PDB file of C-alpha atoms in Angstrom:
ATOM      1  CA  UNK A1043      40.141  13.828 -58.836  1.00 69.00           C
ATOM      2  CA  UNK A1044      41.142  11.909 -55.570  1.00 85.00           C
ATOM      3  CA  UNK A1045      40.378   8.460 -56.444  1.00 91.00           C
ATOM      4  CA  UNK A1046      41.340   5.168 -54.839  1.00 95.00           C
ATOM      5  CA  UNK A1047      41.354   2.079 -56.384  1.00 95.00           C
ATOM      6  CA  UNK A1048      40.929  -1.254 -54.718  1.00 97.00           C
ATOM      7  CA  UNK A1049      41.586  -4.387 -56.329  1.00 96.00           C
ATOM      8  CA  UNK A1050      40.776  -7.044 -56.338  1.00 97.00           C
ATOM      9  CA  UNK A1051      37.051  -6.184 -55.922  1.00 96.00           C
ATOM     10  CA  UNK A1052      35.800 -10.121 -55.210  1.00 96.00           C
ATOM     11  CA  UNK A1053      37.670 -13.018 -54.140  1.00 96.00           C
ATOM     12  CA  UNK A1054      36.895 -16.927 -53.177  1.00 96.00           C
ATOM     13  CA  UNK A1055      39.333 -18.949 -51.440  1.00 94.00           C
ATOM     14  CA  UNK A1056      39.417 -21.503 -49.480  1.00 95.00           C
ATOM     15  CA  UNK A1057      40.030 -21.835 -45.746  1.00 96.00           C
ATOM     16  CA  UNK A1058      43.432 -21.390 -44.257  1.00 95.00           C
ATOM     17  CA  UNK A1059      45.517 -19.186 -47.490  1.00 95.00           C
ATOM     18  CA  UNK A1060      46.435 -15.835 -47.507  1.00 96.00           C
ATOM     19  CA  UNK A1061      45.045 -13.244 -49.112  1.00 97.00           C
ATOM     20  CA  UNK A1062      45.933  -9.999 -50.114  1.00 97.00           C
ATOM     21  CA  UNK A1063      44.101  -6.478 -50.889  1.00 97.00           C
ATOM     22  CA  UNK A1064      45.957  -3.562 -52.941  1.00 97.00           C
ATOM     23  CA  UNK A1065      44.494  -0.364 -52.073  1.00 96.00           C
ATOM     24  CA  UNK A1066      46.203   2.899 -54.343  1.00 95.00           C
ATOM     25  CA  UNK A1067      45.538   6.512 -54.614  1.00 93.00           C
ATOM     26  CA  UNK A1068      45.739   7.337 -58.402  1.00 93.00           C
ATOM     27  CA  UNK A1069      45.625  10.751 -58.972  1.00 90.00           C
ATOM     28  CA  UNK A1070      47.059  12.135 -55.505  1.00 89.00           C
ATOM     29  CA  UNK A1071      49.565  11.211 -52.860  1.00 89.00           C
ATOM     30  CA  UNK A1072      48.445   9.735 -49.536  1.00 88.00           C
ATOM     31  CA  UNK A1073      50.040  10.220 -46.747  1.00 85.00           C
ATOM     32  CA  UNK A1074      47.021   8.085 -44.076  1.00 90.00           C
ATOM     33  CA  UNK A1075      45.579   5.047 -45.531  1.00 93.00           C
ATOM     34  CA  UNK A1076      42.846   3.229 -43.765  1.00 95.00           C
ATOM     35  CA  UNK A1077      40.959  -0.180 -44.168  1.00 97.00           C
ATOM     36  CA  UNK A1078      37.312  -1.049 -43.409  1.00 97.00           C
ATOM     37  CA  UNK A1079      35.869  -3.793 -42.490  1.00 96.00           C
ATOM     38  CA  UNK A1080      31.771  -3.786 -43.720  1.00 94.00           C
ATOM     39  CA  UNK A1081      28.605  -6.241 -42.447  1.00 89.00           C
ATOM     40  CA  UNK A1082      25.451  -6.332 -44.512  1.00 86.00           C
ATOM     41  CA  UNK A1083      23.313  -3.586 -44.050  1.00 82.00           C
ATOM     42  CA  UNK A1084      25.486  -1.752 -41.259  1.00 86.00           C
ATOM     43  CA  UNK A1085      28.495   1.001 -41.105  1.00 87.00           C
ATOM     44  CA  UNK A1086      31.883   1.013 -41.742  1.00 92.00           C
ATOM     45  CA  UNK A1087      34.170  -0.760 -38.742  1.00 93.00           C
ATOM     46  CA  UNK A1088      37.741   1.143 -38.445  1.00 94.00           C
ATOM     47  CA  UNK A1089      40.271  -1.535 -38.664  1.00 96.00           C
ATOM     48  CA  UNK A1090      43.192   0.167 -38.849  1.00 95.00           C
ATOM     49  CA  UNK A1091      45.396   2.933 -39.777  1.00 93.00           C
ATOM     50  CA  UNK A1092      47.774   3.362 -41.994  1.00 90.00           C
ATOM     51  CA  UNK A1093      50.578   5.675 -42.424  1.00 86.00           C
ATOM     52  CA  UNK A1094      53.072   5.747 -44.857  1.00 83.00           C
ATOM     53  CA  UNK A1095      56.643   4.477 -43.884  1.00 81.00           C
ATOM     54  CA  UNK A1096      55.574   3.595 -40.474  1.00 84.00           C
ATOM     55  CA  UNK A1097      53.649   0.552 -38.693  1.00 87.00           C
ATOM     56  CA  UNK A1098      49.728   0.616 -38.928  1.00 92.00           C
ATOM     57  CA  UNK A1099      48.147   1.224 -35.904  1.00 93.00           C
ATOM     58  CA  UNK A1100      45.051  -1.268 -35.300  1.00 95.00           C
ATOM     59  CA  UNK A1101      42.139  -0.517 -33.713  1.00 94.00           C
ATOM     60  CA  UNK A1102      40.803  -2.577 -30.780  1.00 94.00           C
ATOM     61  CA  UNK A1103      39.814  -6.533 -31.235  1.00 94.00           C
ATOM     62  CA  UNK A1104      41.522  -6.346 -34.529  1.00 95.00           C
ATOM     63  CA  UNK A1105      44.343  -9.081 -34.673  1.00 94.00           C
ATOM     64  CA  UNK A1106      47.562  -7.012 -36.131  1.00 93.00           C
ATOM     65  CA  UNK A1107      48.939 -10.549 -37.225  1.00 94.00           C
ATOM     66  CA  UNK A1108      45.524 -11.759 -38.956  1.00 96.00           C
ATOM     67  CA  UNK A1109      45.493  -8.180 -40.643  1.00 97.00           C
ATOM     68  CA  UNK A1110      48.655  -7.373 -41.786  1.00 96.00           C
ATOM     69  CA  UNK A1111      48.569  -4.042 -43.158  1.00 94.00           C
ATOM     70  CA  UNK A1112      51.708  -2.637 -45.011  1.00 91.00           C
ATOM     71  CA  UNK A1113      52.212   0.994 -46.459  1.00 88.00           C
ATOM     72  CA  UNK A1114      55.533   1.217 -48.586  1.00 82.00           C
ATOM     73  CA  UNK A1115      54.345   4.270 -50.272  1.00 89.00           C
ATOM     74  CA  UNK A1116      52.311   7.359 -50.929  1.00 89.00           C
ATOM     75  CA  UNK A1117      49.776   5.437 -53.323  1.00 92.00           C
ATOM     76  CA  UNK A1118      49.684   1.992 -51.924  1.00 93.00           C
ATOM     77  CA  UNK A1119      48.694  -0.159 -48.931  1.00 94.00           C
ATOM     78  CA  UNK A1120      48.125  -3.252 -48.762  1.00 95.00           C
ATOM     79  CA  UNK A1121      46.221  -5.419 -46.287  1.00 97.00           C
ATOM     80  CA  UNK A1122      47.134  -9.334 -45.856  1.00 97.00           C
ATOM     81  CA  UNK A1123      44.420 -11.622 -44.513  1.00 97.00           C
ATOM     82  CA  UNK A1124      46.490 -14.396 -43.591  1.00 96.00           C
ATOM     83  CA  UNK A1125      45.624 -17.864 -42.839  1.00 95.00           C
ATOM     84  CA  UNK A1126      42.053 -16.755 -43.700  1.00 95.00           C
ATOM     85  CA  UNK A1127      38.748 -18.651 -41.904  1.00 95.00           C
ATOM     86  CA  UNK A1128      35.136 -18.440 -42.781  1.00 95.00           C
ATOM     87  CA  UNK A1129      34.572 -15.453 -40.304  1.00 94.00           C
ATOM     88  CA  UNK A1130      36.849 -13.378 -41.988  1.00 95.00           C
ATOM     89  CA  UNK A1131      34.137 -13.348 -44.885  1.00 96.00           C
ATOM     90  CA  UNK A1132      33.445  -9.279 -45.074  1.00 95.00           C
ATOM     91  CA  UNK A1133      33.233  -6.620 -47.366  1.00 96.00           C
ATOM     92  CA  UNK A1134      36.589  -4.609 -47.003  1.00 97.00           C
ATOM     93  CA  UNK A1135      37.179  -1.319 -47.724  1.00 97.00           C
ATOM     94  CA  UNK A1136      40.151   0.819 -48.111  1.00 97.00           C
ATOM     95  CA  UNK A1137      40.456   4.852 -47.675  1.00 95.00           C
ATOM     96  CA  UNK A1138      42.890   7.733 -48.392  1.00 93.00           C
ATOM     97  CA  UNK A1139      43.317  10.693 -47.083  1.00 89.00           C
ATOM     98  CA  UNK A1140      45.657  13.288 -49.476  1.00 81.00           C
ATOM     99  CA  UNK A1141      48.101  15.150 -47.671  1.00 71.00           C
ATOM    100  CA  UNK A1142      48.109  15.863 -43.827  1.00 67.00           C
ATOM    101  CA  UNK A1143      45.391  18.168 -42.190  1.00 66.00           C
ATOM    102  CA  UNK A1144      41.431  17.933 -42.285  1.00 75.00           C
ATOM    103  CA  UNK A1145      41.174  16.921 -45.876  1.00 84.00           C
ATOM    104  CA  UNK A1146      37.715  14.410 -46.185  1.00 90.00           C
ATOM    105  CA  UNK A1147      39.014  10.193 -47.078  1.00 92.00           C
ATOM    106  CA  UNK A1148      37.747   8.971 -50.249  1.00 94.00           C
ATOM    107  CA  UNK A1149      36.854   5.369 -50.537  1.00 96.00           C
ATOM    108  CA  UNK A1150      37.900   2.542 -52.937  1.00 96.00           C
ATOM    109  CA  UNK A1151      35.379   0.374 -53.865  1.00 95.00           C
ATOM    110  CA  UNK A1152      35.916  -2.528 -51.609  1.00 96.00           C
ATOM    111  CA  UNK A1153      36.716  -6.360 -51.458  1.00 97.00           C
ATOM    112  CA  UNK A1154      33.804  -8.671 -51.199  1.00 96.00           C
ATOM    113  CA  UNK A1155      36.164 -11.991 -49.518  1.00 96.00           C
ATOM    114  CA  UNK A1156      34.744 -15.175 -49.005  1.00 96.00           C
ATOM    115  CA  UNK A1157      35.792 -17.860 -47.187  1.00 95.00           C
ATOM    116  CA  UNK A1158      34.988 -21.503 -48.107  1.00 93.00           C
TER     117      UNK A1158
ATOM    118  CA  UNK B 782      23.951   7.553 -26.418  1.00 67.00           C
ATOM    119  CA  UNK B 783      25.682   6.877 -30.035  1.00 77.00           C
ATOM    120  CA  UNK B 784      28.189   9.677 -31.174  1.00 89.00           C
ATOM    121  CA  UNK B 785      26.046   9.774 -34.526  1.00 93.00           C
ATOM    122  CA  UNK B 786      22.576   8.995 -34.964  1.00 93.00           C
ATOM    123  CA  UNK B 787      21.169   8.286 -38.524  1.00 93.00           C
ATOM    124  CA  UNK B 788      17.782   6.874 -38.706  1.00 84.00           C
ATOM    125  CA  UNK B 789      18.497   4.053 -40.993  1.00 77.00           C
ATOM    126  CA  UNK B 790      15.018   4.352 -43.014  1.00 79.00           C
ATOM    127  CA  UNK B 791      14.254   2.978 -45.154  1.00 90.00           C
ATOM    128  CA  UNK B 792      13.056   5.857 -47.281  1.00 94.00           C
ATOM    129  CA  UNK B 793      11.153   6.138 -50.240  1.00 96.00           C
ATOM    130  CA  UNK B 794      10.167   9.250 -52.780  1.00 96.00           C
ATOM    131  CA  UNK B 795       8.573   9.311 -56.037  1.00 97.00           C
ATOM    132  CA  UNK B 796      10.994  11.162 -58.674  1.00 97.00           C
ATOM    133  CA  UNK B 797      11.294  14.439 -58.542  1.00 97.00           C
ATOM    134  CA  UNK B 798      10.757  14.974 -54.986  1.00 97.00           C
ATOM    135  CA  UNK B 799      13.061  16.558 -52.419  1.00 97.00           C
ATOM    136  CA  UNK B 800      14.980  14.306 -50.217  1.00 97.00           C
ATOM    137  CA  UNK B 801      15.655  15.287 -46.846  1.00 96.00           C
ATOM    138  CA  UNK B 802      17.790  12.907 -44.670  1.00 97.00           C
ATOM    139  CA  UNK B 803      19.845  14.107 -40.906  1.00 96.00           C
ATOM    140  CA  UNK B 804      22.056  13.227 -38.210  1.00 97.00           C
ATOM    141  CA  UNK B 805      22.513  14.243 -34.931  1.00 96.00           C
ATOM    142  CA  UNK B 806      25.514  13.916 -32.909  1.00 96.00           C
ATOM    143  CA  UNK B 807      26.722  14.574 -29.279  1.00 94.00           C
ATOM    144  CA  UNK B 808      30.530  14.894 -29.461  1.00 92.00           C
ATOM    145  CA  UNK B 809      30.570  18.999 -29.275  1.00 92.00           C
ATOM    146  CA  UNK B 810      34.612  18.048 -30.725  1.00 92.00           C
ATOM    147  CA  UNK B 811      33.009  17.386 -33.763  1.00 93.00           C
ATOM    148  CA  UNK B 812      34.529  20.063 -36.270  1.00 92.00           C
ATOM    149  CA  UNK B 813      34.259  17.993 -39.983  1.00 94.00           C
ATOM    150  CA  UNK B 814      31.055  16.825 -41.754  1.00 96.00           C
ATOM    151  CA  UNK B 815      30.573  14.531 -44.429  1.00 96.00           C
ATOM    152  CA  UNK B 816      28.097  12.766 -46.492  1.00 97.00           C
ATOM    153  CA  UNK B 817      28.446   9.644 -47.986  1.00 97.00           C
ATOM    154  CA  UNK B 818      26.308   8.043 -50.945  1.00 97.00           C
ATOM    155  CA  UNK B 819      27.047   4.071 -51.055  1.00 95.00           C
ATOM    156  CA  UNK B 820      25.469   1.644 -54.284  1.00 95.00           C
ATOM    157  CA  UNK B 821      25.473  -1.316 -53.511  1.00 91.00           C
ATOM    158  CA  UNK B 822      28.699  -3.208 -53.229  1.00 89.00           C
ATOM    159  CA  UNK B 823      30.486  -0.416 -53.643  1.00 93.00           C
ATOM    160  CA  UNK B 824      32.834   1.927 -51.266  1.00 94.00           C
ATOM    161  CA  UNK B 825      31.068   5.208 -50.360  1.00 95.00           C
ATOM    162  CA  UNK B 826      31.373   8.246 -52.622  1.00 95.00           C
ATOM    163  CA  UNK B 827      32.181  11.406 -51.025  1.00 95.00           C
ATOM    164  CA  UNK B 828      29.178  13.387 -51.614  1.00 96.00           C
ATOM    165  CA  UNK B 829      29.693  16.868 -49.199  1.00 96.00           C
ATOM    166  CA  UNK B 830      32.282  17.855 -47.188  1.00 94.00           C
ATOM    167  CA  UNK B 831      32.219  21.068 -44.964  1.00 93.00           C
ATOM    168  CA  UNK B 832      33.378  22.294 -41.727  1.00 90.00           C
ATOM    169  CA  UNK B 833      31.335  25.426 -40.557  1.00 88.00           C
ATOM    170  CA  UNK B 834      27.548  25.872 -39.919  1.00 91.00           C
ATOM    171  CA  UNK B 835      25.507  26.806 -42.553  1.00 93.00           C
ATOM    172  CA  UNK B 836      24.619  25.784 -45.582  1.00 95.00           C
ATOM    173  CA  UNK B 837      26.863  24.565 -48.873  1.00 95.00           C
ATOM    174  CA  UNK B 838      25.235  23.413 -52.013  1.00 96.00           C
ATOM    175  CA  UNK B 839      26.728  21.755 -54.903  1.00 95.00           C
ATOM    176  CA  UNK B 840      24.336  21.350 -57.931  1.00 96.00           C
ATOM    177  CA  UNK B 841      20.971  19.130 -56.812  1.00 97.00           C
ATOM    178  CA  UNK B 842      22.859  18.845 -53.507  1.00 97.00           C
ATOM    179  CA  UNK B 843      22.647  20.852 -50.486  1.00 97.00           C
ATOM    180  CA  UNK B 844      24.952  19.835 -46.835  1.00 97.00           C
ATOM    181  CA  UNK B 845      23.445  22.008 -43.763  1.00 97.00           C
ATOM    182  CA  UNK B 846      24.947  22.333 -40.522  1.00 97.00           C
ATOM    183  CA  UNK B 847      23.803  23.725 -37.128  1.00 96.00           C
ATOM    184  CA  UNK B 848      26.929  23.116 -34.666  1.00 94.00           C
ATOM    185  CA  UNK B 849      25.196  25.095 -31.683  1.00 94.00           C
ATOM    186  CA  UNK B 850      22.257  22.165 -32.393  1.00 94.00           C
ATOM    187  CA  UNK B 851      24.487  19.712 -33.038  1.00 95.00           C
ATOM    188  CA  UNK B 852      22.493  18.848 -36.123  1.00 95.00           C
ATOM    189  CA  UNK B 853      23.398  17.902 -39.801  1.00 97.00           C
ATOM    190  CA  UNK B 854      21.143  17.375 -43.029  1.00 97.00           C
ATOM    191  CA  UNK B 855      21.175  16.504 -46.644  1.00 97.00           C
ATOM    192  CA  UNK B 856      18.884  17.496 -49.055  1.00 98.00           C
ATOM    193  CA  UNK B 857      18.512  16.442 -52.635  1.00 98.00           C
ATOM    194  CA  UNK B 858      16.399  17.978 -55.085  1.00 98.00           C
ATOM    195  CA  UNK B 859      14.959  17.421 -58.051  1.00 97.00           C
ATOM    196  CA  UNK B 860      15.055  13.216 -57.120  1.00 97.00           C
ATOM    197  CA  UNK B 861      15.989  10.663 -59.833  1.00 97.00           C
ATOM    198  CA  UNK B 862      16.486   7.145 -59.432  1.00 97.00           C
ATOM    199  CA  UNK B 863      20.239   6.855 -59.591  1.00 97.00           C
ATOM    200  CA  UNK B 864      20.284   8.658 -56.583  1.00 97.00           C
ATOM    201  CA  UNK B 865      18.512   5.374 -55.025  1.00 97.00           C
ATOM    202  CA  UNK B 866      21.498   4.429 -52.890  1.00 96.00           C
ATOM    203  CA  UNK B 867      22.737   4.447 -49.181  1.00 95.00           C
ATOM    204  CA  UNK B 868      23.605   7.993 -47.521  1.00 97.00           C
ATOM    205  CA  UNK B 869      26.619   7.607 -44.546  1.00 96.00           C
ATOM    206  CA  UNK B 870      26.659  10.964 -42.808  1.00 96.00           C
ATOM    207  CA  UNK B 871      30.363  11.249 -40.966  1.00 95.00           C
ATOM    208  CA  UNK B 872      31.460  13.529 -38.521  1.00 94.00           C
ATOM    209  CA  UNK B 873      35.311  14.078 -37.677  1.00 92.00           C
ATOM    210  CA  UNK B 874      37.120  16.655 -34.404  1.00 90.00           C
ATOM    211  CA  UNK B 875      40.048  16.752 -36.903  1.00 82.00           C
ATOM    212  CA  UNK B 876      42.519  13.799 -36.301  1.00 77.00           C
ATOM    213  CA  UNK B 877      42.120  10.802 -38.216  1.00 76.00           C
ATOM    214  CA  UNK B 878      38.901   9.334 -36.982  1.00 84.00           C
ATOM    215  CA  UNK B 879      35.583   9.049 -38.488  1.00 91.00           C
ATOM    216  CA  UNK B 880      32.351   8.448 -36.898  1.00 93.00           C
ATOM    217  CA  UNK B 881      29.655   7.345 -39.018  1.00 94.00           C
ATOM    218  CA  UNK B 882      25.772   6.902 -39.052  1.00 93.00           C
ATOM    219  CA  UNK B 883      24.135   4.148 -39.495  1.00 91.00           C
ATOM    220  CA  UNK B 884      23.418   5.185 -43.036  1.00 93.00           C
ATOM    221  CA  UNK B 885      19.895   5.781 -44.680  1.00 94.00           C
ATOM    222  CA  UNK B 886      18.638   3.762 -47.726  1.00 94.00           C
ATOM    223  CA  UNK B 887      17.162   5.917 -49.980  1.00 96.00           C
ATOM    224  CA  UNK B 888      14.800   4.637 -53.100  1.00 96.00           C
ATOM    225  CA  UNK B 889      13.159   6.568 -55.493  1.00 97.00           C
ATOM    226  CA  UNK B 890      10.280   5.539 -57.250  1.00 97.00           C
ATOM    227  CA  UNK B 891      10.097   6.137 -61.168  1.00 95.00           C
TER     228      UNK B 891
END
């Protein structure tokens, strides 16, 4: 049980066009999404959070309009790269968290993006 | 000082050997403790998950925790090489932040 799926899992674009990251919960309703942002060979960097039916609350030095996060329901969030630039190149990673409470976030398998 | 401290290794064991890898931590809020095992280009996989001191063990895996220490570990017996990966410990007070280690690579030898 509790897995997330994260699609799509590689994308090349070129500078300056949007892209977009679906992140769902298949088996199990999430209330708290989050997304990840990854460098080689270090942790995982909150971005933001996620709840669903409300506005995403962004952690500091992340640009809300850059990263446009959007929750519409219990099994999906999506996260918009817009206008994209070489230095958004990352590994991104989406989370869910089932229900409300102290249950642990289980991790899709991430977005390699790069930016030409 | 870090709120999590994970000695990022590397670390290396021939199969079949026990692995042992820790994290410390100084936020005493702490109440939620995780490990993590990441393959490469992948998301992390939730290994353990447990919120009182002690031990828990779930088949080759064992999670320890020592609160009044402020210490956690993983141990995995029995080694094999798919277990080569990266291990994220994560540490939660109960609202919806995570802190993370560093994470440790792990390789084992065949």
């Amino acid at each position: 049980g509790a897995v997330v799926s994260q699609h799509p899992s590689w994308v090349i674009c070129k500078s300056g066009t949007s892209v977009k990251i679906e992140c769902r919960s298949l088996d199990f309703q999430a209330t708290t999404m989050f997304w990840y942002r990854q460098f080689p060979k270090q942790s995982l960097m909150l971005m933001a959070t996620s709840n669903e039916g409300s506005k995403a609350t962004y952690e500091q030095g992340v640009e809300k309009d850059k990263f446009l996060i959007n929750h519409a329901s219990l099994t999906l969030s999506t996260l918009t790269v817009t206008s994209a630039h070489p230095e958004d190149s990352s590994f991104y990673i989406c989370s869910a968290r089932e229900g409300r409470g102290n249950q642990p976030q289980h991790f899709g398998d991430g977005t390699r993006l790069s930016i030409l | 000082q870090k709120e999590v401290e994970q000695d990022p290794g590397p670390l290396s064991v021939p199969e079949g050997a026990i692995v042992s890898l820790n994290c410390t931590y100084s936020n005493s809020a702490f109440q939620y403790f995780m490990w993590y095992r990441q393959y490469s280009r992948k998301g992390p996989e939730l290994l353990m998950y447990t919120y009182s001191s002690g031990n828990k063990e779930d088949g080759r895996f064992t999670a320890q925790v020592d609160k009044s220490s402020k210490y956690i570990s993983l141990f995995i017996r029995d080694s094999q090489p798919s277990d080569s990966a990266t291990y994220l410990c994560a540490m939660s007070p109960g609202n919806n932040r995570l802190a993370f280690g560093k994470g440790n690579q792990v390789v084992v030898i065949p």
